[in-house]
GROMACS .gro file of C-alpha atoms in nm:
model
  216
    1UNK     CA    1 -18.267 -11.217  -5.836
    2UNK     CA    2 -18.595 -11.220  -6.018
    3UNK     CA    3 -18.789 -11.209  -5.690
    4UNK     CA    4 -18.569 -10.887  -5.561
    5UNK     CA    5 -18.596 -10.723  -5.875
    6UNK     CA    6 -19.009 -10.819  -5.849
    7UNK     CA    7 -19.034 -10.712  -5.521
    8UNK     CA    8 -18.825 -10.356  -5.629
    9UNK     CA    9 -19.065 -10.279  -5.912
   10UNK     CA   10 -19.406 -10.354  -5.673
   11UNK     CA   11 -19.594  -9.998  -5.559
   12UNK     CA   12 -19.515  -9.915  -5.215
   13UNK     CA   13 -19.802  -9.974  -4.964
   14UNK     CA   14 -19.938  -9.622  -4.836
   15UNK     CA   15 -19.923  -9.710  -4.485
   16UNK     CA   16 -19.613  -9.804  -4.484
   17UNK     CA   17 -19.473  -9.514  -4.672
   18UNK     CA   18 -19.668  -9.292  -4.449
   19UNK     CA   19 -19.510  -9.458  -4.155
   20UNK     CA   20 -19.179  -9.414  -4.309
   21UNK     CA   21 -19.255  -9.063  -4.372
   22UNK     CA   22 -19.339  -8.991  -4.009
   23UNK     CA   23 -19.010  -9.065  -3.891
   24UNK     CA   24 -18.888  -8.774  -4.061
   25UNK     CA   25 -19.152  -8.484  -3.975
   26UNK     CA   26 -18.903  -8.430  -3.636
   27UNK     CA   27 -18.641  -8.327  -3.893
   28UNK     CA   28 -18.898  -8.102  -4.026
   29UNK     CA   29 -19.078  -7.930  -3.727
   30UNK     CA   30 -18.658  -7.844  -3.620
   31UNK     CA   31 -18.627  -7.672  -3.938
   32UNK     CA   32 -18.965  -7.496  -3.946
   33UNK     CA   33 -18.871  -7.351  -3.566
   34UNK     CA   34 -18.528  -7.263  -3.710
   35UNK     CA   35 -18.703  -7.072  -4.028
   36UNK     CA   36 -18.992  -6.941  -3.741
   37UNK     CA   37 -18.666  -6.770  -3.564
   38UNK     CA   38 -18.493  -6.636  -3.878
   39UNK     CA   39 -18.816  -6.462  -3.962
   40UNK     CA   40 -18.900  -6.348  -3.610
   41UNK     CA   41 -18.589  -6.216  -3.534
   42UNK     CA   42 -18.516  -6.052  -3.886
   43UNK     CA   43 -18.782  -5.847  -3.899
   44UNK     CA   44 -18.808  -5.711  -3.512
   45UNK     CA   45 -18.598  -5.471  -3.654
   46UNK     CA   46 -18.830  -5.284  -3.930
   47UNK     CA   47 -19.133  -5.375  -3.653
   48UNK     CA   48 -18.964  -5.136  -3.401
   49UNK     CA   49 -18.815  -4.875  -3.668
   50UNK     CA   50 -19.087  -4.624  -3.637
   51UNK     CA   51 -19.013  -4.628  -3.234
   52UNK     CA   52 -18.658  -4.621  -3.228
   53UNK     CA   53 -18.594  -4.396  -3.486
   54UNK     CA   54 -18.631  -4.102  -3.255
   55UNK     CA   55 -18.427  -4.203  -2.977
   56UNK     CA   56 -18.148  -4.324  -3.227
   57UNK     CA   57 -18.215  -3.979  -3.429
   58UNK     CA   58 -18.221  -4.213  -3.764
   59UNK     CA   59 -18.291  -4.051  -4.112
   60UNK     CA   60 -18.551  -4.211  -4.352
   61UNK     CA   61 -18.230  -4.309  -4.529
   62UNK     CA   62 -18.068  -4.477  -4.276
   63UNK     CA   63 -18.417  -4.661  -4.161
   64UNK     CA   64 -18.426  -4.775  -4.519
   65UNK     CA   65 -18.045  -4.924  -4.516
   66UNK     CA   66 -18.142  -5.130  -4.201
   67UNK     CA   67 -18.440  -5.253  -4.353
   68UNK     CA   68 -18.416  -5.260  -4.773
   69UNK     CA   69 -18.032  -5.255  -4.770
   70UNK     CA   70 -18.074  -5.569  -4.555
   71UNK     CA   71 -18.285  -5.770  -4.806
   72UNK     CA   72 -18.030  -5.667  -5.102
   73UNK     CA   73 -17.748  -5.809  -4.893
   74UNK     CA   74 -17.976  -6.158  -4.747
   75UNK     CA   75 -18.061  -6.180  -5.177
   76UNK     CA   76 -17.681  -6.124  -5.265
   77UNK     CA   77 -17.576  -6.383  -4.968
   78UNK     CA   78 -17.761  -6.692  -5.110
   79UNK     CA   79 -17.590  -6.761  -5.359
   80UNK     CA   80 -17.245  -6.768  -5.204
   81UNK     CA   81 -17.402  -6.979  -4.889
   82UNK     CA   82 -17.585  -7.171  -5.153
   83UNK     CA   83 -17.239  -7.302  -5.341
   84UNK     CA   84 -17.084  -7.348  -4.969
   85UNK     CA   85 -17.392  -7.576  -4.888
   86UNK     CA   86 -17.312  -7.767  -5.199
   87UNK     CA   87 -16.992  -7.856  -5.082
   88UNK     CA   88 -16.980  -7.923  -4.689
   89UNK     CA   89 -17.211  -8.035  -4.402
   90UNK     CA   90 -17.539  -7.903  -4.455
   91UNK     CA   91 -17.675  -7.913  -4.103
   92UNK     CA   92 -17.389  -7.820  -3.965
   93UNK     CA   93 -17.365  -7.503  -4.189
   94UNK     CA   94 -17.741  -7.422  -4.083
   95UNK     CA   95 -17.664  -7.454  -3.732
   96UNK     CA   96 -17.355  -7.209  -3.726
   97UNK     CA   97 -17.561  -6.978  -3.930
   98UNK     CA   98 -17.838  -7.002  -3.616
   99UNK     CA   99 -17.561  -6.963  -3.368
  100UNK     CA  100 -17.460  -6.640  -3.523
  101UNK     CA  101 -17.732  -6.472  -3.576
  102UNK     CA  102 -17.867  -6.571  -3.243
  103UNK     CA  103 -17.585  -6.398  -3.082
  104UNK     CA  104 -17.671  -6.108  -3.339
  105UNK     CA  105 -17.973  -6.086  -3.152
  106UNK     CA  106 -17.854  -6.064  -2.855
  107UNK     CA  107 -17.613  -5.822  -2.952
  108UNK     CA  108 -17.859  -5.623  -3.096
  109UNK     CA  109 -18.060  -5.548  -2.790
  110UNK     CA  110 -17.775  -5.329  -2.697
  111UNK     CA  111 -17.698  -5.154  -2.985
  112UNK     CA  112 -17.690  -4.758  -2.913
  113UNK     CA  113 -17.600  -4.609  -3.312
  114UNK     CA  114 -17.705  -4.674  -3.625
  115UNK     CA  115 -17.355  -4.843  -3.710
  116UNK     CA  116 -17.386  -5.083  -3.466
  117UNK     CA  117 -17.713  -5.193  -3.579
  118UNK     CA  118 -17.625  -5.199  -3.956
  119UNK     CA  119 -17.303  -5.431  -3.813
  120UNK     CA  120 -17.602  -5.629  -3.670
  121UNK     CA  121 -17.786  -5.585  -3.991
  122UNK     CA  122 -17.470  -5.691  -4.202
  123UNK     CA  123 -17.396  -6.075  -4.025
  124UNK     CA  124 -17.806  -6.100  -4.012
  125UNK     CA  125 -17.821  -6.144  -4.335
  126UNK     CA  126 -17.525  -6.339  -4.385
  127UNK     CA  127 -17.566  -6.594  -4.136
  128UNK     CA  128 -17.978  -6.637  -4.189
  129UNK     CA  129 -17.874  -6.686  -4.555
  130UNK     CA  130 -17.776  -7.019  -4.473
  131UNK     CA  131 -18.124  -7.080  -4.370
  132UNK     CA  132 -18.323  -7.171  -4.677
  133UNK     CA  133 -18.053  -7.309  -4.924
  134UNK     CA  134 -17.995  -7.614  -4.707
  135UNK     CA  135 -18.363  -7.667  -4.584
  136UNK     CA  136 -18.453  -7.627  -4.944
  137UNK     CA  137 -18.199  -7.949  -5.045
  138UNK     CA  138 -18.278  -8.132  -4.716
  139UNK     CA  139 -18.669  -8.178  -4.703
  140UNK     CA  140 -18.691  -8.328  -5.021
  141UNK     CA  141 -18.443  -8.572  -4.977
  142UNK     CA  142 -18.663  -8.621  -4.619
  143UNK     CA  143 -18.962  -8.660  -4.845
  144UNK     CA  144 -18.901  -8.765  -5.166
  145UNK     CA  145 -19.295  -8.835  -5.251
  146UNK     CA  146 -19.470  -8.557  -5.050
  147UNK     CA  147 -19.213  -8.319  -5.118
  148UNK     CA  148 -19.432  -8.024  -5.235
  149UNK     CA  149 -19.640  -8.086  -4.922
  150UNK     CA  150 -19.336  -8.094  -4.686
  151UNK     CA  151 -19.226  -7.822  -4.839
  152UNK     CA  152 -19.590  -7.600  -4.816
  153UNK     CA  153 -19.562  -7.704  -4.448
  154UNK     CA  154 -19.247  -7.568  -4.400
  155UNK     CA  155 -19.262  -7.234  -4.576
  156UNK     CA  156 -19.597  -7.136  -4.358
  157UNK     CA  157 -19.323  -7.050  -4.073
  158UNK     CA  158 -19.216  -6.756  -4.221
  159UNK     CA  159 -19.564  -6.582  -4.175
  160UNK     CA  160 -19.584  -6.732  -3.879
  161UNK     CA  161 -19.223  -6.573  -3.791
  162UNK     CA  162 -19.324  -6.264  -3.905
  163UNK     CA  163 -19.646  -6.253  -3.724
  164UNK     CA  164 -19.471  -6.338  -3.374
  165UNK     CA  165 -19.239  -6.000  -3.415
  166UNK     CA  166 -19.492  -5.803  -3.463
  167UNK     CA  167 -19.701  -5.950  -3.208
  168UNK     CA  168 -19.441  -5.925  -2.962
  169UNK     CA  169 -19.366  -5.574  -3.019
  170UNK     CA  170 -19.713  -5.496  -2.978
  171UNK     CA  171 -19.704  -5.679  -2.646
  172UNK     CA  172 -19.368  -5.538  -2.554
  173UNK     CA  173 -19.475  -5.146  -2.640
  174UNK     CA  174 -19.823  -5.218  -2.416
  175UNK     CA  175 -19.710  -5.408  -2.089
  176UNK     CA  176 -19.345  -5.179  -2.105
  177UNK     CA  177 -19.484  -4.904  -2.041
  178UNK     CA  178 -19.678  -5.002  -1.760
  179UNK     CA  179 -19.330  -5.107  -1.611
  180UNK     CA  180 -19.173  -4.779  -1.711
  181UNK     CA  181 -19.459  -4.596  -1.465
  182UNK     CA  182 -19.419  -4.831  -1.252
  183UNK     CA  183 -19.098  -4.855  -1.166
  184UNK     CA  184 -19.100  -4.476  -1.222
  185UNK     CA  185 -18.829  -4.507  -1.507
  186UNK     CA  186 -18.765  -4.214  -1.733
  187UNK     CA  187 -18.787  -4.240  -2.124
  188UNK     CA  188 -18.448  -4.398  -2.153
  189UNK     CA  189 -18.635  -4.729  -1.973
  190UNK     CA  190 -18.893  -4.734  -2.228
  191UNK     CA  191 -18.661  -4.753  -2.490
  192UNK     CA  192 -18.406  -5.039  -2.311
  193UNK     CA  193 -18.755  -5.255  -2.317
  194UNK     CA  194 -18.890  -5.144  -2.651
  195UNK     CA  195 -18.589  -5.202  -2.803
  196UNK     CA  196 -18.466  -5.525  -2.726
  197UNK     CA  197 -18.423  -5.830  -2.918
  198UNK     CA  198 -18.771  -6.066  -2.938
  199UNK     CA  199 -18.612  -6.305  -2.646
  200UNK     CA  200 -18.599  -5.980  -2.451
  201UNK     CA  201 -18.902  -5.840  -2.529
  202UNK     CA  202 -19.070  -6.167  -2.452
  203UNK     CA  203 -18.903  -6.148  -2.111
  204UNK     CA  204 -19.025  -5.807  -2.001
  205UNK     CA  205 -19.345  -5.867  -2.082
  206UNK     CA  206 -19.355  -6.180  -1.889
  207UNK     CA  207 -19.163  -5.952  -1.570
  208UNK     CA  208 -19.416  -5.708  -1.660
  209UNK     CA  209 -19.745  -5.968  -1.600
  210UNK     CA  210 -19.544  -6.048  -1.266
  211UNK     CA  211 -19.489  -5.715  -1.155
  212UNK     CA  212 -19.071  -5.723  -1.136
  213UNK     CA  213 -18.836  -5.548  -1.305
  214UNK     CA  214 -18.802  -5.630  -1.663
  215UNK     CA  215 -18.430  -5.692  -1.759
  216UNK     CA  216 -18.226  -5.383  -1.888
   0.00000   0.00000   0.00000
């Protein structure tokens, strides 16, 4: 008993705490990606605003309830998802909030009105609510010593996130129009690739280096 209770109270050796820790970053990179999605696909939306809002014939008020309204109802959501977190499966709650606002996406790349996309809006930021509360409780139980630095790690995905929507709305807007001509389209096609979700968008610009169709 005395040796156990010696051997409980000795320092741990930094390499093999380090070694321990590296088991876990796997855990971590999956929920980086997942927060690098959240942010990527949340804010295609107010990335694409100024190009849709034409073709949708959106008012400043309405661009403002798909884009402000949305962070008042992801802020009011947290809480809620935060108490459910406490209380069931954590990664299992994270990955039905991924599923559904994956299909969201997808969804989204269709919508036609503004009440389809504030329906869109609306389960966005239910479902990407359930993002942070449980990576928030999981990573420091990961990393119980490096915990601020697991967690600095993990929170550089939003910028990241945010830096690949408006990257690839960028892209999309440059190599979609050179479809559009090509393809001789009207400005109905320039909107179906301008529009889309970021998988989309990803996808016609990839077509568009190829020389196909993109997808409609």
């Amino acid at each position: 008993a005395a040796a156990a209770a010696a051997a409980a109270a000795a320092p741990a050796v930094p390499g093999l705490q380090y070694a321990a820790d590296s088991t876990k970053l796997w855990p971590l990179f999956v929920l980086g990606l997942s927060y690098v999605h959240q942010a990527t696909s949340g804010f295609a939306l107010p990335a694409l605003l100024p190009m849709i809002s034409p073709e949708l014939g959106l008012s400043d008020f309405q661009g403002a309830l798909l884009t402000s309204g949305y962070s008042y109802l992801y802020a009011l959501a947290l809480v809620p998802v935060g108490l459910l977190a406490d209380k069931v499966d954590r990664p299992k709650l994270l990955a039905v909030g991924l599923a559904l606002w994956s299909s969201l996406s997808i969804f989204s790349s269709g919508a036609k009105s503004f009440g389809e996309l504030i329906i869109v809006r609306t389960g966005f930021a239910v479902a990407q609510a359930a993002q942070n509360p449980v990576s928030f409780s999981l990573i420091p139980d990961l990393f119980p010593a490096n915990k601020s630095t697991a967690l600095a790690g993990y929170n550089c995905a939003i910028y990241l996130g945010r830096a690949l929507s408006f990257a690839s709305v960028l892209a999309a807007h440059r190599w979609g129009g050179v479809c559009v001509r090509h393809t001789g389209g009207g400005r109905h096609r320039v909107f179906d690739v301008c529009c889309a979700d970021p998988a989309t968008r990803l996808r016609a610009v990839c077509c568009c280096a190829a020389g196909s169709m993109p997808p409609s």
